[in-house]
CSV table of N, CA and C in Angstrom, one decimal:
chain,number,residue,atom,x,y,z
N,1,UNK,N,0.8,-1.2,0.0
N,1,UNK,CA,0.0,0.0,0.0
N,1,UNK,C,0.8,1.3,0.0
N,2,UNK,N,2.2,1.1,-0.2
N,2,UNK,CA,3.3,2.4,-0.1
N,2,UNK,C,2.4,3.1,-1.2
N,3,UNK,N,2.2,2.4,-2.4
N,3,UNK,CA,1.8,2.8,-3.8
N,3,UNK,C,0.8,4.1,-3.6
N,4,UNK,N,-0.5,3.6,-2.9
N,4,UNK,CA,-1.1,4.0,-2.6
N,4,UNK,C,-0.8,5.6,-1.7
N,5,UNK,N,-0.2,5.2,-0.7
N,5,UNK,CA,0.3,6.6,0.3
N,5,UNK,C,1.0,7.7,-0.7
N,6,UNK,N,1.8,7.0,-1.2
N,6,UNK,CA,2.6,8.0,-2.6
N,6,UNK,C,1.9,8.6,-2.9
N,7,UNK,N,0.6,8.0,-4.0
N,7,UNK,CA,-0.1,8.7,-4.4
N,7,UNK,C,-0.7,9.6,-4.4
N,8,UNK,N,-1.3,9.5,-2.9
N,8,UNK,CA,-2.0,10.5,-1.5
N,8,UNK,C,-1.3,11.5,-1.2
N,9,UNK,N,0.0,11.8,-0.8
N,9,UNK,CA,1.0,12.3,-0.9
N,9,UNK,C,1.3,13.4,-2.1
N,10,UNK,N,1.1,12.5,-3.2
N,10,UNK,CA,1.1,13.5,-4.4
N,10,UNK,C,0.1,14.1,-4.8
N,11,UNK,N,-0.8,13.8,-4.4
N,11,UNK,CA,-2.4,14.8,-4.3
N,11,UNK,C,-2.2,16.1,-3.4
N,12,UNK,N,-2.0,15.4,-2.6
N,12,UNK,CA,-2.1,16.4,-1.3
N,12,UNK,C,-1.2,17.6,-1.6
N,13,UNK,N,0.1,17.3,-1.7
N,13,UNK,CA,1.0,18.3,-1.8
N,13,UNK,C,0.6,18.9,-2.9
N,14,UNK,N,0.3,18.3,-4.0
N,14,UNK,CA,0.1,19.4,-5.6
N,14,UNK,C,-0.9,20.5,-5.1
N,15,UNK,N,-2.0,19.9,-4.6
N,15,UNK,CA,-3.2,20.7,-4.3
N,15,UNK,C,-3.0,21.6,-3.2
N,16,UNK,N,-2.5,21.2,-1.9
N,16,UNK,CA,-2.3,22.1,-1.0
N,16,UNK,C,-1.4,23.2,-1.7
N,17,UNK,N,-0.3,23.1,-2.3
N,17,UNK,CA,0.9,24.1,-3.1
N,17,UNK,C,0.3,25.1,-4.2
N,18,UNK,N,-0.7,24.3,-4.5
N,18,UNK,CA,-1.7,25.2,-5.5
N,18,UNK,C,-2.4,26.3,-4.7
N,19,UNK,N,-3.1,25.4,-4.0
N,19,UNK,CA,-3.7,26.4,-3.2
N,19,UNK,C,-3.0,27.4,-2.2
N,20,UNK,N,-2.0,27.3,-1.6
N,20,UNK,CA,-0.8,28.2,-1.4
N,20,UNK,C,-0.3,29.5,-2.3
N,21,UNK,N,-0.3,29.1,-3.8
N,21,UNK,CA,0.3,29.9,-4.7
N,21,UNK,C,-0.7,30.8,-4.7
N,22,UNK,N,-1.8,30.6,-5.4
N,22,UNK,CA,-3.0,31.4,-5.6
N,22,UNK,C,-3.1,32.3,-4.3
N,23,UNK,N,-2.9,31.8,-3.1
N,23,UNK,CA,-3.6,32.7,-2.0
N,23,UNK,C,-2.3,33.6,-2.2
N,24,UNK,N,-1.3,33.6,-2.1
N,24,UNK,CA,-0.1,34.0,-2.1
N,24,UNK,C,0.2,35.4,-3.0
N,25,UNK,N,-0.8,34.6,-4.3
N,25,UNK,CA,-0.6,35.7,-5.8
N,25,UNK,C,-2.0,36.5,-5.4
N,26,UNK,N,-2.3,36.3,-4.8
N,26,UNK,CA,-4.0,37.3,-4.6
N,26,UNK,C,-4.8,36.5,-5.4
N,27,UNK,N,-4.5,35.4,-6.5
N,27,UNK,CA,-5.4,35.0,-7.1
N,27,UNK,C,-6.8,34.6,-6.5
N,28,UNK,N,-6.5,33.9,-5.1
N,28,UNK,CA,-7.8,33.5,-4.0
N,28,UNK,C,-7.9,34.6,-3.0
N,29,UNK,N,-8.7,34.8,-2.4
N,29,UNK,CA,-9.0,35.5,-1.1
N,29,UNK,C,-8.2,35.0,-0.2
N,30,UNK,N,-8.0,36.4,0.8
N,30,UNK,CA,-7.0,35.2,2.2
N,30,UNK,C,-7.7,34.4,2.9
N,31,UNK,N,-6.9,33.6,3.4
N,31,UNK,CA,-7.5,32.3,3.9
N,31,UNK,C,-8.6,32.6,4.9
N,32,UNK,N,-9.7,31.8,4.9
N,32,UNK,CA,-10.7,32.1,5.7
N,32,UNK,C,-11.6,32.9,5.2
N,33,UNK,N,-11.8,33.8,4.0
N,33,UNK,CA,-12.5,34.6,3.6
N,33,UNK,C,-13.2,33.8,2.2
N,34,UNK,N,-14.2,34.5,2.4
N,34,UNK,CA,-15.4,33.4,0.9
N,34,UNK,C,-14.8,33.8,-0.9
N,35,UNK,N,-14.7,32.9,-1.2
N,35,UNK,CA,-14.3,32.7,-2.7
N,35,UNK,C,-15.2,32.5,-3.5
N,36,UNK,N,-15.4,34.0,-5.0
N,36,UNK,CA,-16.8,33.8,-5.8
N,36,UNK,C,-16.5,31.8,-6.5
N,37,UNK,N,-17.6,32.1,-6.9
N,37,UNK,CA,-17.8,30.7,-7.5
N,37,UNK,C,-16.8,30.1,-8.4
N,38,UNK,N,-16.3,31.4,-10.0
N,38,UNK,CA,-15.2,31.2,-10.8
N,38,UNK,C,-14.0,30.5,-10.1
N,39,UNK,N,-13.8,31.4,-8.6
N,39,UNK,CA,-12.5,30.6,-8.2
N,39,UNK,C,-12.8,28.9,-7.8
N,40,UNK,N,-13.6,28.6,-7.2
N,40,UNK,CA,-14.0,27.1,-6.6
N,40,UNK,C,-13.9,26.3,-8.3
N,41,UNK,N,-14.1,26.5,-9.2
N,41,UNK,CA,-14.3,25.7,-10.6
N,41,UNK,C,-12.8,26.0,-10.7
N,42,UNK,N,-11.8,27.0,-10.7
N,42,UNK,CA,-10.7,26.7,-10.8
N,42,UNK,C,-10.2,25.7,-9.7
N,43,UNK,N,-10.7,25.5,-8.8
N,43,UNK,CA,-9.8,24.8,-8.1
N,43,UNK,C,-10.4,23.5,-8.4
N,44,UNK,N,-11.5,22.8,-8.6
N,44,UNK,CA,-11.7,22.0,-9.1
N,44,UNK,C,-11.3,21.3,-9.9
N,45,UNK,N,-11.2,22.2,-11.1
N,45,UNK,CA,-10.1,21.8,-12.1
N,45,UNK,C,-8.9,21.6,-11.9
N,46,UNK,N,-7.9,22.2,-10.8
N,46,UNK,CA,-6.6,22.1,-10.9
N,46,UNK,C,-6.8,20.5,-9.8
N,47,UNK,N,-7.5,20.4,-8.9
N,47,UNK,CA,-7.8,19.3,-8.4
N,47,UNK,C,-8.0,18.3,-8.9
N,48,UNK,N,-8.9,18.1,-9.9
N,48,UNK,CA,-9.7,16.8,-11.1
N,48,UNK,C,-8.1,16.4,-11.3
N,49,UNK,N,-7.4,17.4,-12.2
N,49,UNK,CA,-6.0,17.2,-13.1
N,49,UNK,C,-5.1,16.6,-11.7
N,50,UNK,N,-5.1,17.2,-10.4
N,50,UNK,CA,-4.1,16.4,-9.7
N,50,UNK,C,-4.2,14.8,-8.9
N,51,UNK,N,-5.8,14.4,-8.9
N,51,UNK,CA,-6.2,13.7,-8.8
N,51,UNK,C,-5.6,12.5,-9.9
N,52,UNK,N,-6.0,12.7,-10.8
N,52,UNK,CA,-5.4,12.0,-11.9
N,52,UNK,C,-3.9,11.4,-12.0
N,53,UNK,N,-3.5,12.8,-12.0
N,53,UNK,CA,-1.8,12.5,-11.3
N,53,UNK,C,-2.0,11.6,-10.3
N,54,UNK,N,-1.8,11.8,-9.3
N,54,UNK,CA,-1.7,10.8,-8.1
N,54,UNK,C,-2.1,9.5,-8.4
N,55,UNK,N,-3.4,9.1,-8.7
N,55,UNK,CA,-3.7,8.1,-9.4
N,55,UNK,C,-2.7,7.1,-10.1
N,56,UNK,N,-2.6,7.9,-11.0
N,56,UNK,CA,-1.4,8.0,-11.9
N,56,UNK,C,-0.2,7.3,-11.3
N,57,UNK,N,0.4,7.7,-10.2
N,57,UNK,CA,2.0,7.8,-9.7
N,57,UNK,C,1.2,6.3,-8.3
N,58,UNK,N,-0.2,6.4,-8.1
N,58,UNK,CA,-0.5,5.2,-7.4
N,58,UNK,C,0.0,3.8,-8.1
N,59,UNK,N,-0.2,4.0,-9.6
N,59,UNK,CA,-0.5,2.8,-10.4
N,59,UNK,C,0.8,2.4,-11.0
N,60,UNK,N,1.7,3.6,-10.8
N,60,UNK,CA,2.8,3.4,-11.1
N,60,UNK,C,3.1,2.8,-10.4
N,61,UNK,N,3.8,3.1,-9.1
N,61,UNK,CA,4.1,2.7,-7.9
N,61,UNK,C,4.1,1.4,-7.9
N,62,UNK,N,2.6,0.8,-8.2
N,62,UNK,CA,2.2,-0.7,-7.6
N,62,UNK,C,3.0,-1.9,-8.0
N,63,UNK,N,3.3,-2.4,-6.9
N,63,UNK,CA,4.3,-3.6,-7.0
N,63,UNK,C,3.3,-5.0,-8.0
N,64,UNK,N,2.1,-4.5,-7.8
N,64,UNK,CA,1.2,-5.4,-8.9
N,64,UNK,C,0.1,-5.1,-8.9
N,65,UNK,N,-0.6,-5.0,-9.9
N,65,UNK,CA,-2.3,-4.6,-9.8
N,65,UNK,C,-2.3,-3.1,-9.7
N,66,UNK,N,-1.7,-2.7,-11.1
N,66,UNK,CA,-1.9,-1.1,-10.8
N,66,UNK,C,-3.3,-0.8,-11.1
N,67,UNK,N,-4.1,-0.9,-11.2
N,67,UNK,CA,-5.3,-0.5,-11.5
N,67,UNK,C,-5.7,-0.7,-9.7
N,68,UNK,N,-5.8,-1.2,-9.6
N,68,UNK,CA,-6.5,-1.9,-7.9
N,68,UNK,C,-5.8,-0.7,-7.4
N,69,UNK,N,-5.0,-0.3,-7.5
N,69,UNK,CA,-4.0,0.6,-6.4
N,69,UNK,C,-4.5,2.0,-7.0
N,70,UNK,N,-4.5,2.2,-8.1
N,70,UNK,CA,-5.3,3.5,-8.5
N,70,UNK,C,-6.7,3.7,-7.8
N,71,UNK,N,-7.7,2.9,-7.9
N,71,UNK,CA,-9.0,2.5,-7.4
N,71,UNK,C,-9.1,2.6,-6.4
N,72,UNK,N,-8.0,2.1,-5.2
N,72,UNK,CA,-8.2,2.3,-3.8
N,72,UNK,C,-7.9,3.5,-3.7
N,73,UNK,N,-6.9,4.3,-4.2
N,73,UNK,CA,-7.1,5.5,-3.6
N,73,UNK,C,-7.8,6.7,-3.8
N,74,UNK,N,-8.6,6.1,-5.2
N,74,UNK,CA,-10.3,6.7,-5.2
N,74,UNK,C,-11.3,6.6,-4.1
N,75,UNK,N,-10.8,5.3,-3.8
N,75,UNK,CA,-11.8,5.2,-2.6
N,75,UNK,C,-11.8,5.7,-1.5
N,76,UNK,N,-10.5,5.9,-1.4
N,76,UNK,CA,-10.1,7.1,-0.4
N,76,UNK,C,-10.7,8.3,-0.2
N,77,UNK,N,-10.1,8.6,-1.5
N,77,UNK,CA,-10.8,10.1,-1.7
N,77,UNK,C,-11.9,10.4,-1.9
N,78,UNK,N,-13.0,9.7,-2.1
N,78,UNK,CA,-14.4,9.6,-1.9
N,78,UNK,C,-14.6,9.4,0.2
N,79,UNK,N,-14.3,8.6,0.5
N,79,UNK,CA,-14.1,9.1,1.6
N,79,UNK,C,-14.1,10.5,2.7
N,80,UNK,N,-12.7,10.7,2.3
N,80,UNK,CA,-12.4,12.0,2.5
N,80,UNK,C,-13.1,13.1,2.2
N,81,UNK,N,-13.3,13.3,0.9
N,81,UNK,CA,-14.2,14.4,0.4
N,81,UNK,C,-15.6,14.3,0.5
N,82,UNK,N,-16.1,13.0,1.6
N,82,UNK,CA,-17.6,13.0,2.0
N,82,UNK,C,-17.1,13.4,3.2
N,83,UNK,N,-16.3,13.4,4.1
N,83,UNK,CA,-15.8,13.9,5.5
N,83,UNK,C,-15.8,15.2,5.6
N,84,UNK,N,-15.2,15.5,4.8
N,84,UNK,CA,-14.7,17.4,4.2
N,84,UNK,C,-16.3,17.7,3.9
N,85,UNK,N,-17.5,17.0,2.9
N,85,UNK,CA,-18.2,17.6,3.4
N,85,UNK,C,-19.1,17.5,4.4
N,86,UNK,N,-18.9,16.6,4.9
N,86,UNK,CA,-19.7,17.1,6.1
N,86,UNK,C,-19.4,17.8,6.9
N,87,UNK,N,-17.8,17.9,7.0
N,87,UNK,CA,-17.5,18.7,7.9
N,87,UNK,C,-17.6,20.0,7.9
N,88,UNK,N,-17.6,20.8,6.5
N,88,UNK,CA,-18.4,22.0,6.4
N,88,UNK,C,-19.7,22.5,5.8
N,89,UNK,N,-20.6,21.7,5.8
N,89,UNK,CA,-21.5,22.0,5.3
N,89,UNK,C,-22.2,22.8,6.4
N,90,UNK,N,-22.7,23.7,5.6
N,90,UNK,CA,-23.6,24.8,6.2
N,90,UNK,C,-22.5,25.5,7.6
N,91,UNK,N,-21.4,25.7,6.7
N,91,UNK,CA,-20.5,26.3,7.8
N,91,UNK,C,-20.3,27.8,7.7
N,92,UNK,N,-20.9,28.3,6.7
N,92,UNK,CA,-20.3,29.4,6.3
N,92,UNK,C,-20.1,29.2,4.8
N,93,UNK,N,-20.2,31.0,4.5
N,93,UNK,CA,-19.6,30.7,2.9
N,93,UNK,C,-18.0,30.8,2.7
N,94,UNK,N,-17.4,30.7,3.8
N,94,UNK,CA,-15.9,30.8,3.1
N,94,UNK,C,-15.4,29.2,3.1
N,95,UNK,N,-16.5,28.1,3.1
N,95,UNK,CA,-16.2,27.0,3.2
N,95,UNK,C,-16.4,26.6,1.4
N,96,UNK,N,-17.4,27.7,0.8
N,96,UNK,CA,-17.7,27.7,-0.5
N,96,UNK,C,-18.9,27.2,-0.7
N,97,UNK,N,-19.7,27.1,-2.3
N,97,UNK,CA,-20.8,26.7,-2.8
N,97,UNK,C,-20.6,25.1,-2.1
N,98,UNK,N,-22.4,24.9,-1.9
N,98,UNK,CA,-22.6,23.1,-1.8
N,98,UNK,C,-21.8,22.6,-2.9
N,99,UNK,N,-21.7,22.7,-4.1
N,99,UNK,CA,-21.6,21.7,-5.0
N,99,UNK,C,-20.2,21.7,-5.4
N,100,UNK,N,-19.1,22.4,-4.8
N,100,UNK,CA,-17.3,22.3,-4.7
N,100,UNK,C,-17.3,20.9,-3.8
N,101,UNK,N,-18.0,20.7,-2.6
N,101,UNK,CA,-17.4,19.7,-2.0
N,101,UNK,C,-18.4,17.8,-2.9
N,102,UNK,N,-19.4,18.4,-3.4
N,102,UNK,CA,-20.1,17.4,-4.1
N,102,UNK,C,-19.0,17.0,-5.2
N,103,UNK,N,-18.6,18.1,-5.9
N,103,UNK,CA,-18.4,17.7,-7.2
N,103,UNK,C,-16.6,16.5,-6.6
N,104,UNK,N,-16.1,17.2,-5.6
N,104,UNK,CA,-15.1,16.7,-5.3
N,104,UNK,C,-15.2,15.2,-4.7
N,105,UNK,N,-16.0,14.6,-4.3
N,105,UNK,CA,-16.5,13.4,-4.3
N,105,UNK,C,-17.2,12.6,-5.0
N,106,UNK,N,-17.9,13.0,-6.3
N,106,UNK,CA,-18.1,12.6,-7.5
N,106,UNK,C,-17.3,12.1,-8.4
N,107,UNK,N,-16.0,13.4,-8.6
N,107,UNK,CA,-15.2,13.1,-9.3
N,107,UNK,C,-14.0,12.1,-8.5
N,108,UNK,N,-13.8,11.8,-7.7
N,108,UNK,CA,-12.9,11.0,-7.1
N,108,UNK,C,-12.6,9.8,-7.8
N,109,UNK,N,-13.8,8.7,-8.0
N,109,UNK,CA,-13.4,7.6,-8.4
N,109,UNK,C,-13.3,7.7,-10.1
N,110,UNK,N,-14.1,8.6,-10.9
N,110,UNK,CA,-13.2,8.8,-12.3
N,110,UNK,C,-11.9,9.6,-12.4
N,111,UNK,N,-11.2,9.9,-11.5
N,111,UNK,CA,-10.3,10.6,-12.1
N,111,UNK,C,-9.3,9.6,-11.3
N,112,UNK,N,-9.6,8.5,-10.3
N,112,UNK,CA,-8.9,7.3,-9.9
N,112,UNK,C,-8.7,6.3,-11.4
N,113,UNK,N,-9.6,6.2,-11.9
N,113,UNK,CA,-9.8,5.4,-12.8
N,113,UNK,C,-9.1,5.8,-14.1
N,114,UNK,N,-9.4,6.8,-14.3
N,114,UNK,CA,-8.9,7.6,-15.6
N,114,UNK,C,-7.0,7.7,-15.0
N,115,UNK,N,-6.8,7.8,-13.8
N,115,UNK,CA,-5.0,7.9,-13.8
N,115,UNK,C,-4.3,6.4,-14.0
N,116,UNK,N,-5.5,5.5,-13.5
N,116,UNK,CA,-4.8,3.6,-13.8
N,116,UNK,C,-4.8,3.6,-15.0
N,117,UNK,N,-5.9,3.9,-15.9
N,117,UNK,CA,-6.0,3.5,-17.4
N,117,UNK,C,-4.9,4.6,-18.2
N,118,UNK,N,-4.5,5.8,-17.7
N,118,UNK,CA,-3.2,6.4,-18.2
N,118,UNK,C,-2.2,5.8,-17.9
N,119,UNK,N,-2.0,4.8,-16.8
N,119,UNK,CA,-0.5,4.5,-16.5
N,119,UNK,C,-0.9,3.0,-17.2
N,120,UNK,N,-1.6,2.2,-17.2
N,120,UNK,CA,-1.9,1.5,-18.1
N,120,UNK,C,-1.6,1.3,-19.8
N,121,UNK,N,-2.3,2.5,-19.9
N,121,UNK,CA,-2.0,2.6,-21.5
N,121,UNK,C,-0.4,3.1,-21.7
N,122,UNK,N,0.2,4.0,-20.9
N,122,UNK,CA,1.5,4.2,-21.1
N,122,UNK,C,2.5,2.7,-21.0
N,123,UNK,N,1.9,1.9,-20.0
N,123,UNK,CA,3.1,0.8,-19.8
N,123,UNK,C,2.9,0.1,-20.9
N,124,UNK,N,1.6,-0.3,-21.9
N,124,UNK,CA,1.2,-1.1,-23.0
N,124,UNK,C,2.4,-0.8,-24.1
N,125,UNK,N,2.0,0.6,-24.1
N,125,UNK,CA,3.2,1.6,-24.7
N,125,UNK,C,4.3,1.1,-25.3
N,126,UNK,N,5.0,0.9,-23.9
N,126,UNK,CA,6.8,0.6,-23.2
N,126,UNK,C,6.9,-1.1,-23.8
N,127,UNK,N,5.9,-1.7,-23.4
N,127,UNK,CA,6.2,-2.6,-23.6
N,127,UNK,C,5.9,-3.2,-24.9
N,128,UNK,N,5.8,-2.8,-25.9
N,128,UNK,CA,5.6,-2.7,-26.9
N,128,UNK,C,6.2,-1.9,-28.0
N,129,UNK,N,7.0,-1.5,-27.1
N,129,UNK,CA,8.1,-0.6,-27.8
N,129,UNK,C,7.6,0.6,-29.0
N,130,UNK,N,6.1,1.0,-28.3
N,130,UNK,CA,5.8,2.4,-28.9
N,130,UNK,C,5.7,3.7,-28.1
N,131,UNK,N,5.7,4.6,-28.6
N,131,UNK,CA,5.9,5.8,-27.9
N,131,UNK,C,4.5,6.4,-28.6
């Protein structure tokens, strides 16, 4: 399960760093203060994309069954992102719209899937001596 923690690891850090930069550049409000909608769909998006990654670097990782190791840590993150929302729902708006923490639990297990089937299709690739 190292595969897996990696993975997690590389979510976490892309997205927390992101979210870092932006507050940093002014692009987000400072921390603790409510974010219009436009920003939540960016961050979504830079999230979907890191999701994937991680995924991705899960399935690499895996000492066997990279797909399974991508998948669990969808499941993870469906998890987590039903925790996150509950844990702010109806907290405030600087927690953001209902549907940032929906959509982030939604998309969990396709963008799990979609990073196995990219490290998948790349190793087909390799091993087949195409690029």
């Amino acid at each position: 399960m190292a595969a897996v923690f990696l993975g997690l690891v590389t979510g976490v850090v892309l997205s927390l760093g992101t979210d870092a930069v932006l507050h940093g550049l002014r692009v987000f409000p400072p921390w603790g203060r409510p974010m219009a909608d436009g920003l939540f769909v960016l961050a979504t998006s830079y999230r979907t994309i890191y999701s994937v990654a991680a995924s991705y670097v899960a399935a690499r990782l895996a000492p066997d069954r990279p797909m399974g190791h991508a998948l669990v840590l969808g499941l993870l993150g469906v998890v987590v992102t039903i925790a996150g929302a509950a844990a702010t729902w109806d907290r405030g708006p600087e927690f953001g719209p209902k549907w940032y923490p929906l959509a982030l639990v939604v998309l969990a297990l396709p963008c799990a899937w979609l990073g196995g089937w990219l490290y998948r299709r790349s190793a087909h690739g390799r091993e087949s001596g195409q690029r």
